[in-house]
mmCIF file of C-alpha atoms in Angstrom:
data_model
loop_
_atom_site.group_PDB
_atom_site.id
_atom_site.type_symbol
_atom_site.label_atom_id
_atom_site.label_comp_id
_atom_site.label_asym_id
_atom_site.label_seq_id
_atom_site.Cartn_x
_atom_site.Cartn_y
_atom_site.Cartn_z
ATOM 1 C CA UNK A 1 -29.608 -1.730 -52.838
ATOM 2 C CA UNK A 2 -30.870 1.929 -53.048
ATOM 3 C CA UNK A 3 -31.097 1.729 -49.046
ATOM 4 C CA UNK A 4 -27.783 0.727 -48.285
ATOM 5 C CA UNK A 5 -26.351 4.462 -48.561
ATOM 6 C CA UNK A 6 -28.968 5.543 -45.979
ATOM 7 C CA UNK A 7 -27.615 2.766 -43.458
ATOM 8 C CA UNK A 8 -23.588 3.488 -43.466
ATOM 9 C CA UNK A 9 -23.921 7.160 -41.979
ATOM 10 C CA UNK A 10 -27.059 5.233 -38.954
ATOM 11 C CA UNK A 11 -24.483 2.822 -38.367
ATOM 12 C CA UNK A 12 -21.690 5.501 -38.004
ATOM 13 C CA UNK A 13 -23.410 7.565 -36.226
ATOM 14 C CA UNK A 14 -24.287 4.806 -33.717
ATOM 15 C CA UNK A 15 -20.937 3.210 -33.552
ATOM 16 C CA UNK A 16 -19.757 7.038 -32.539
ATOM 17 C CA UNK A 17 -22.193 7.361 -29.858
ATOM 18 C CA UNK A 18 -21.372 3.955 -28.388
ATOM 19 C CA UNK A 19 -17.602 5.012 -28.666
ATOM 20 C CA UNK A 20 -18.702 8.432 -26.831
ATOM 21 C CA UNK A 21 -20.066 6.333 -24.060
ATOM 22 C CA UNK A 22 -17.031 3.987 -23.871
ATOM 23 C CA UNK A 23 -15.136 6.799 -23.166
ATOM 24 C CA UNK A 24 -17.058 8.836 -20.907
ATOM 25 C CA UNK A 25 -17.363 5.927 -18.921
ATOM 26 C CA UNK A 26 -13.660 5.504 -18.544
ATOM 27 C CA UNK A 27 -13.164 9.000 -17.418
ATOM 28 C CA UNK A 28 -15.539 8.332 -15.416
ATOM 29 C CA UNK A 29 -13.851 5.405 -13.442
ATOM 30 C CA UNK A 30 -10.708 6.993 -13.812
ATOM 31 C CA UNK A 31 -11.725 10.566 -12.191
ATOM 32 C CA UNK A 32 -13.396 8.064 -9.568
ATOM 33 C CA UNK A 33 -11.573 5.148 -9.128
ATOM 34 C CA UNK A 34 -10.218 6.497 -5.597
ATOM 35 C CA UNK A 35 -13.802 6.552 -4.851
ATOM 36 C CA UNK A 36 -14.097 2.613 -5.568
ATOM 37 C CA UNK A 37 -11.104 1.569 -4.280
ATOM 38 C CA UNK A 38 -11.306 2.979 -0.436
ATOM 39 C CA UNK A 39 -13.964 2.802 1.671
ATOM 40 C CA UNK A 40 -13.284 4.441 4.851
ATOM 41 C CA UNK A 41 -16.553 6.033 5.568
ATOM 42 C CA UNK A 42 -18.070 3.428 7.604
ATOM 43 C CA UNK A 43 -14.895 2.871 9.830
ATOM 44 C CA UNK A 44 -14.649 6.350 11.059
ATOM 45 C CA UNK A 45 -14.688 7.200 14.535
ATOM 46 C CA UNK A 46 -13.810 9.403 17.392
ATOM 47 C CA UNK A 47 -9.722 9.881 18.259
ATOM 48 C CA UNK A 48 -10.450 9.718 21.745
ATOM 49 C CA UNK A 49 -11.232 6.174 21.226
ATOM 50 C CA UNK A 50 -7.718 5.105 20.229
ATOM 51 C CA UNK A 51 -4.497 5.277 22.171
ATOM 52 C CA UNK A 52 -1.561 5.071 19.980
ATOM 53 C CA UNK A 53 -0.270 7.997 17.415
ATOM 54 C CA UNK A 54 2.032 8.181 14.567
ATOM 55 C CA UNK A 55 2.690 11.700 13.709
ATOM 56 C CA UNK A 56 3.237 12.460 9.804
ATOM 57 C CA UNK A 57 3.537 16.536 10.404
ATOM 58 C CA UNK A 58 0.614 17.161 7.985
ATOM 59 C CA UNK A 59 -1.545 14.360 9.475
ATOM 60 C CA UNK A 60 -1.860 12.297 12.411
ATOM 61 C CA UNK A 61 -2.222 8.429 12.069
ATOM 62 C CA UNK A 62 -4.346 6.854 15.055
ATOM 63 C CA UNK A 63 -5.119 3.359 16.462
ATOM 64 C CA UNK A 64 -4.134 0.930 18.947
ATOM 65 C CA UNK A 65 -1.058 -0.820 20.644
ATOM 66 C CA UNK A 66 -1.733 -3.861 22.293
ATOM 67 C CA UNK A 67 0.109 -6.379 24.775
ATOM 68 C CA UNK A 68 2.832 -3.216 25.550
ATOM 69 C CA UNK A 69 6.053 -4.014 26.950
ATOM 70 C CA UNK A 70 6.596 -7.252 24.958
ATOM 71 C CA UNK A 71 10.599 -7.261 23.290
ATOM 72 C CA UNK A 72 8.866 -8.392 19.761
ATOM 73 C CA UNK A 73 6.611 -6.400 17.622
ATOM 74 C CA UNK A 74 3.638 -7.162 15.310
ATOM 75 C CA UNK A 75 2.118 -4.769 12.577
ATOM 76 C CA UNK A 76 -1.476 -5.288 11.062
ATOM 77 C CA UNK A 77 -2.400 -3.559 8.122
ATOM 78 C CA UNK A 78 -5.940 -4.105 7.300
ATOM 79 C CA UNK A 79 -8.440 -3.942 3.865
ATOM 80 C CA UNK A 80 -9.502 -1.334 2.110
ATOM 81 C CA UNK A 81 -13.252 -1.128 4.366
ATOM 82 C CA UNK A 82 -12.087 -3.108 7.820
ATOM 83 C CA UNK A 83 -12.714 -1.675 10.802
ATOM 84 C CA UNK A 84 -9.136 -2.477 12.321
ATOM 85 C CA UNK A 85 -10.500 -1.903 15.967
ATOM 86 C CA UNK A 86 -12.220 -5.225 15.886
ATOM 87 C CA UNK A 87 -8.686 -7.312 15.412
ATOM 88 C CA UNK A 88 -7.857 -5.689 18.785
ATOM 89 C CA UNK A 89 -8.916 -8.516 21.195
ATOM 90 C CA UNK A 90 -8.308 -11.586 18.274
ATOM 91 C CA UNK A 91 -4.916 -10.522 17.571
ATOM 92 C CA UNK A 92 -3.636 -9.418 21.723
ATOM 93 C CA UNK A 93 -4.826 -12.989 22.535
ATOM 94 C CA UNK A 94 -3.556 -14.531 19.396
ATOM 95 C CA UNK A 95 -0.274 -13.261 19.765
ATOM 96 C CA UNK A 96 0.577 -12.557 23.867
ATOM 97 C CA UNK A 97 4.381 -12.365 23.066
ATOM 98 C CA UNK A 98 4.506 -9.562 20.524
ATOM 99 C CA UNK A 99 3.812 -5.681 20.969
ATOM 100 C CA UNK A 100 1.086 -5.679 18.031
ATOM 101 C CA UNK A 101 0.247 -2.309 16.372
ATOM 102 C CA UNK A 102 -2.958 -1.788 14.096
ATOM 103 C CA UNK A 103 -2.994 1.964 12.789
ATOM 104 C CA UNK A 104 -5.804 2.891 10.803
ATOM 105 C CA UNK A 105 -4.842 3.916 7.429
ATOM 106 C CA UNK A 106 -4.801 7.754 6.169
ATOM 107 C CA UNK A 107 -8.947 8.784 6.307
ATOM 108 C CA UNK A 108 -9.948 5.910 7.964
ATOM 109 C CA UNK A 109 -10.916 5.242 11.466
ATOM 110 C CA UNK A 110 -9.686 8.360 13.451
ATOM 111 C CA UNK A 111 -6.636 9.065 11.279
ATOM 112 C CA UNK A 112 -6.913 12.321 9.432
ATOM 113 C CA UNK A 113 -5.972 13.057 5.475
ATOM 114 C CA UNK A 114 -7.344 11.004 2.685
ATOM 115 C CA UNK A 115 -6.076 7.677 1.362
ATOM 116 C CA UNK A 116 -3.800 6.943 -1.805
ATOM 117 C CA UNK A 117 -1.091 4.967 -2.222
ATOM 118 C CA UNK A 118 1.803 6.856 -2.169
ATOM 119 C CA UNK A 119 0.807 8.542 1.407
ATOM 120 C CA UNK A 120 -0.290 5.106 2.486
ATOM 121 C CA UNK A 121 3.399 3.717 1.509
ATOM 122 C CA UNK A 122 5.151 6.420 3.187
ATOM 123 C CA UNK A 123 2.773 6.393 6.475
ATOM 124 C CA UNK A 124 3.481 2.620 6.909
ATOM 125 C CA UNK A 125 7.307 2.865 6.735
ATOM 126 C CA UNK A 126 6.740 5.707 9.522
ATOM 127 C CA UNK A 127 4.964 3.073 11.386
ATOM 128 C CA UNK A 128 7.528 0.797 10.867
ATOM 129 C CA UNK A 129 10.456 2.888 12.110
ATOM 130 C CA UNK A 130 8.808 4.721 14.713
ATOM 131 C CA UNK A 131 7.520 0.556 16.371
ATOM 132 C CA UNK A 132 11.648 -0.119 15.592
ATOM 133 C CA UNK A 133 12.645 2.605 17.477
ATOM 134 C CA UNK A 134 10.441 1.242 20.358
ATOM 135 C CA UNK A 135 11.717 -1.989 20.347
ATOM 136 C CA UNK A 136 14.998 -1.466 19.175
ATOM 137 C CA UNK A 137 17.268 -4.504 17.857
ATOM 138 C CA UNK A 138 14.011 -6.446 18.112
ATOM 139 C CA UNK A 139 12.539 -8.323 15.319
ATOM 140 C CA UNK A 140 9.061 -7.035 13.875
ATOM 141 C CA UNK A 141 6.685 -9.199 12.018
ATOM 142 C CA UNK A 142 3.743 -7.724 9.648
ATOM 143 C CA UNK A 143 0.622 -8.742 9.004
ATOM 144 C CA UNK A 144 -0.978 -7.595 5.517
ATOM 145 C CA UNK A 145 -5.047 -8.346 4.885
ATOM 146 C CA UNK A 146 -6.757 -7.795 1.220
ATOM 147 C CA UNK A 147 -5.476 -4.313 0.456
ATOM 148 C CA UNK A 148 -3.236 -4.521 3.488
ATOM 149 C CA UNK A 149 -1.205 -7.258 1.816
ATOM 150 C CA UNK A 150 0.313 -4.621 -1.011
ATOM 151 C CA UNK A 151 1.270 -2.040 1.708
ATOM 152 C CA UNK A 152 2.625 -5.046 3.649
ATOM 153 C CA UNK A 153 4.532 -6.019 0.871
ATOM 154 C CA UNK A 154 5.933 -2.388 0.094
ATOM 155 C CA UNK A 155 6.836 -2.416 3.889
ATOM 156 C CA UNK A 156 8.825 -5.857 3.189
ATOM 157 C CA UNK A 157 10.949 -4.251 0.008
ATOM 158 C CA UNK A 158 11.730 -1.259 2.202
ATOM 159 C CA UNK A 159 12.776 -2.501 5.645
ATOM 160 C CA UNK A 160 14.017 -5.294 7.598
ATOM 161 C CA UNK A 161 10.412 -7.295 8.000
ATOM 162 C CA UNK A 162 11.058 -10.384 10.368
ATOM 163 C CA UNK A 163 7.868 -12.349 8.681
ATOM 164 C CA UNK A 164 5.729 -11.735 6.718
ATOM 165 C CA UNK A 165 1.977 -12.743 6.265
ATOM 166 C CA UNK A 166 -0.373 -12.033 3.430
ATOM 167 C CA UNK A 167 -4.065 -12.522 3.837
ATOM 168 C CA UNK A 168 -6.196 -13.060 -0.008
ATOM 169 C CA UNK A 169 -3.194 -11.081 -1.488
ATOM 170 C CA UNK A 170 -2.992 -10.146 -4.888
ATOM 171 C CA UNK A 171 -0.578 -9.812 -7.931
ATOM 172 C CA UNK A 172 -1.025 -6.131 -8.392
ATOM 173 C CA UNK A 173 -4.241 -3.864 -8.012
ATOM 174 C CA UNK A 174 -4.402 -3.300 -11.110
ATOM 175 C CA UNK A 175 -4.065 -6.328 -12.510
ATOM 176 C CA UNK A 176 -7.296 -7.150 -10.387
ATOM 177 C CA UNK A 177 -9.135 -4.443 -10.777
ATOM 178 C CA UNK A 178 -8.690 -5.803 -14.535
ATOM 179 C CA UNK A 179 -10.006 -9.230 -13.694
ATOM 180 C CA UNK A 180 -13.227 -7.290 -12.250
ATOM 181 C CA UNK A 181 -13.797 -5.104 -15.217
ATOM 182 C CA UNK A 182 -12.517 -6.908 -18.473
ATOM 183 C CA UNK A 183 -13.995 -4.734 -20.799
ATOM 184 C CA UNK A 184 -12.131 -1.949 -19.976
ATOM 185 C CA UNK A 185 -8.477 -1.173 -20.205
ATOM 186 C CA UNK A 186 -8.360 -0.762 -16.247
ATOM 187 C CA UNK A 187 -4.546 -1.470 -15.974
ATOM 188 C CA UNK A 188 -3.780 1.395 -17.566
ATOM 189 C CA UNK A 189 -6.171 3.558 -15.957
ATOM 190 C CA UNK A 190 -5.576 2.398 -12.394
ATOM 191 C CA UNK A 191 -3.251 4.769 -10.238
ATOM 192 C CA UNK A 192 -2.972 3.454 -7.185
ATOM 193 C CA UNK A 193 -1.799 0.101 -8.597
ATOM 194 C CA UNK A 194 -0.319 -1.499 -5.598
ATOM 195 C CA UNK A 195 2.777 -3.864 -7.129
ATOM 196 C CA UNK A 196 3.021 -6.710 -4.788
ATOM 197 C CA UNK A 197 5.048 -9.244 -7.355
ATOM 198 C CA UNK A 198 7.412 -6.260 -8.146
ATOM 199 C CA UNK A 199 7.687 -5.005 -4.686
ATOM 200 C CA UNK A 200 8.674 -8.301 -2.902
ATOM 201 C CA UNK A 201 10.989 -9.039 -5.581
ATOM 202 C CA UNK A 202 13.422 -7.291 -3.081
ATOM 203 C CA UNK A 203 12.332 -9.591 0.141
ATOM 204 C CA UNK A 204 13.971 -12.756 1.211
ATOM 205 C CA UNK A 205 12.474 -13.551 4.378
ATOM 206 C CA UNK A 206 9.320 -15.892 5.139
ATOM 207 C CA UNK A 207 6.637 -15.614 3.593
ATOM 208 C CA UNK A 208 2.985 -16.989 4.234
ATOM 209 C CA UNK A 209 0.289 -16.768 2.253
ATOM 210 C CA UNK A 210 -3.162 -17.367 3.359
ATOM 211 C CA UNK A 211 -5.867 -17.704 0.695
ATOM 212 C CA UNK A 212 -9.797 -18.278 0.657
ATOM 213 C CA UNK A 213 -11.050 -21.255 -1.623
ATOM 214 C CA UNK A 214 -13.988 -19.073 -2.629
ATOM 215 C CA UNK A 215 -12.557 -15.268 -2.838
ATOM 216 C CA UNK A 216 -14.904 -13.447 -4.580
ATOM 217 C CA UNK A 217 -13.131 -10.078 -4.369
ATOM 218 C CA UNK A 218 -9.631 -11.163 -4.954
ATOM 219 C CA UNK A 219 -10.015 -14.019 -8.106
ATOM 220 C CA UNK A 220 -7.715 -16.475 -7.513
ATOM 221 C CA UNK A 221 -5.891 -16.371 -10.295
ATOM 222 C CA UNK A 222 -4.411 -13.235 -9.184
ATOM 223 C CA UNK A 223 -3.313 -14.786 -5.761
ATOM 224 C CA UNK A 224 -1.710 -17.450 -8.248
ATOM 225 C CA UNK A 225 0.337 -14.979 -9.881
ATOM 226 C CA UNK A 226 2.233 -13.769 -6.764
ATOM 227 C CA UNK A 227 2.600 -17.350 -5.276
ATOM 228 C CA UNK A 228 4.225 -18.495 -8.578
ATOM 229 C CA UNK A 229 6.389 -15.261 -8.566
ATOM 230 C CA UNK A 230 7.836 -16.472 -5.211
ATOM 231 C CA UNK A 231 8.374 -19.398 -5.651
ATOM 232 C CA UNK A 232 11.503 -19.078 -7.106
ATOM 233 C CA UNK A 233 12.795 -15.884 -5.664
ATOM 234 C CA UNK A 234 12.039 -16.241 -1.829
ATOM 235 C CA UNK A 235 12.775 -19.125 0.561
ATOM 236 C CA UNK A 236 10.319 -20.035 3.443
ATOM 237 C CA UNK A 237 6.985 -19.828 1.460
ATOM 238 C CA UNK A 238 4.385 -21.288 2.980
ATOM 239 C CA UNK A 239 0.828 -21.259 1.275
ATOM 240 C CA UNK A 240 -2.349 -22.081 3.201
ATOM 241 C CA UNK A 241 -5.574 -22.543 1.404
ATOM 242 C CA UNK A 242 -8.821 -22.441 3.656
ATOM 243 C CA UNK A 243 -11.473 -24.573 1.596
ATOM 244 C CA UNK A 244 -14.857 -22.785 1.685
ATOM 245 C CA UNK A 245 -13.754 -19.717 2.909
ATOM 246 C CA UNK A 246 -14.616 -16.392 1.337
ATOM 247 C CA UNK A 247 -12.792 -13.191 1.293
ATOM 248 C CA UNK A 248 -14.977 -11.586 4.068
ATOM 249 C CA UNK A 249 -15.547 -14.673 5.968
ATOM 250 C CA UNK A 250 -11.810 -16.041 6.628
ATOM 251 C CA UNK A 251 -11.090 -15.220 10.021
ATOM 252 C CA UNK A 252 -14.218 -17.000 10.800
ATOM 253 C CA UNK A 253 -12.335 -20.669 9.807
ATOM 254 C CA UNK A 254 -9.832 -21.503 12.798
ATOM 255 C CA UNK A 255 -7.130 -23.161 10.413
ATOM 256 C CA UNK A 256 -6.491 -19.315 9.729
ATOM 257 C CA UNK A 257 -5.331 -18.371 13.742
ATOM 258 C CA UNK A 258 -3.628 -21.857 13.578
ATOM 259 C CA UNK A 259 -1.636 -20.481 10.285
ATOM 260 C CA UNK A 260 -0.888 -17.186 11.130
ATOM 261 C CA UNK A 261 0.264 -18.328 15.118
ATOM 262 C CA UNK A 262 2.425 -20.881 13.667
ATOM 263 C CA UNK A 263 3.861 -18.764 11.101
ATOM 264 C CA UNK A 264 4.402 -15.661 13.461
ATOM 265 C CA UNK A 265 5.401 -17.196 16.518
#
């Protein structure tokens, strides 16, 4: 009994160091979380290399246009590490009706400025007008991959998308990045959060989803999320489920051209 005194203050003291830690560590994530969600050092490359601009005034988006002169239009918005430029050739011969367009996001590829979601959200409806002002009175389709599928979505809320396909989409980003780190409060400190069940509250048109039986970056129970919260606000919703796919390995599977050629076109 004449010990116990002696313990309280160790185990206060330890309890306030491990508290200490908790908390660095979450200002930690939260001064670098930009840092962990965007990865577009290993996709940069030379402008030279690209042939199609988007001018923002303070930065200039850069990538590729594809099967020109077609009356329809496709947009691809890619993940958070993909190196865009190797869609080129899949998606020209997937789709040989449609104009597609695959701009490489703020700080990625060529494109100057650094990524976050507001300038990412406001680049890709400057896409989006400036391909419907090239094809005008034309219908454009979009094409959203992994982090691609919440500025898709965005795009869908804000503008009259034709169709729209989601590749291992999620509920929110911070919802996932939740899922990833449980043990700590993430969705709150999470900025670039990426809404995808609010944002297509305000879309009608088809949707397909295209999901990987084994995505290990995007848990599926996020996926679930959105497909339950369209099911009962959006008509057209086609879900397609590729067994024994991963999230990296998809295109690889060719039930996934057959979904998104019969979907788009």
């Amino acid at each position: 009994m004449a010990r116990t005194p002696r313990l309280l203050p160790s185990l206060a003291a330890l309890a306030g160091v491990a508290a200490a830690g908790y908390l660095s560590i979450c200002g930690w994530l939260y001064v670098k979380q930009r840092e962990l969600m965007y990865f577009p050092q290993n996709t940069r490359l030379r402008a030279h290399t690209t042939d199609y601009t988007v001018d923002r005034g303070d930065i200039v988006l850069r990538g590729w246009r594809l099967n020109a002169g077609r009356d329809k239009a496709l947009i691809y918005f890619g993940g958070n590490a993909e190196r865009i430029e190797n869609m080129r050739e899949t998606l020209a011969r997937w789709f040989p009706d449609r104009t597609v367009y695959l701009l490489s996001y703020r700080g990625f590829g060529a494109s100057d400025g650094r990524p976050e979601e507001a300038a990412l959200f406001a680049d890709a409806l400057a896409t989006f007008d400036q391909v419907s002002r090239e094809h005008p009175k034309q219908p454009i389709a979009v094409i959203g991959r992994s982090l691609g599928s919440g500025v898709a979505s965005y795009v869908a809320s804000r503008r009259p998308v034709e169709r729209l396909a989601l590749v291992t989409p999620f509920d929110s980003l911070s919802e996932t990045a939740q899922a990833h780190y449980r043990w700590l409060p993430t969705r709150w400190l999470v900025r670039d959060r990426y809404e995808s069940v609010k944002h297509l509250r305000n879309y009608f048109g088809p949707i397909l989803i295209v999901r990987a039986s084994h995505d290990d970056v995007i848990p599926p129970p996020n996926t679930q999320r959105l497909i339950y919260s369209l099911q009962t606000r959006t008509q057209g919703l086609e879900v397609v489920q590729l067994n024994g796919a991963d999230h990296h390995n998809i295109g690889q599977y060719p039930e996934y051209a057959e979904a998104l050629q019969g979907f788009i076109d």
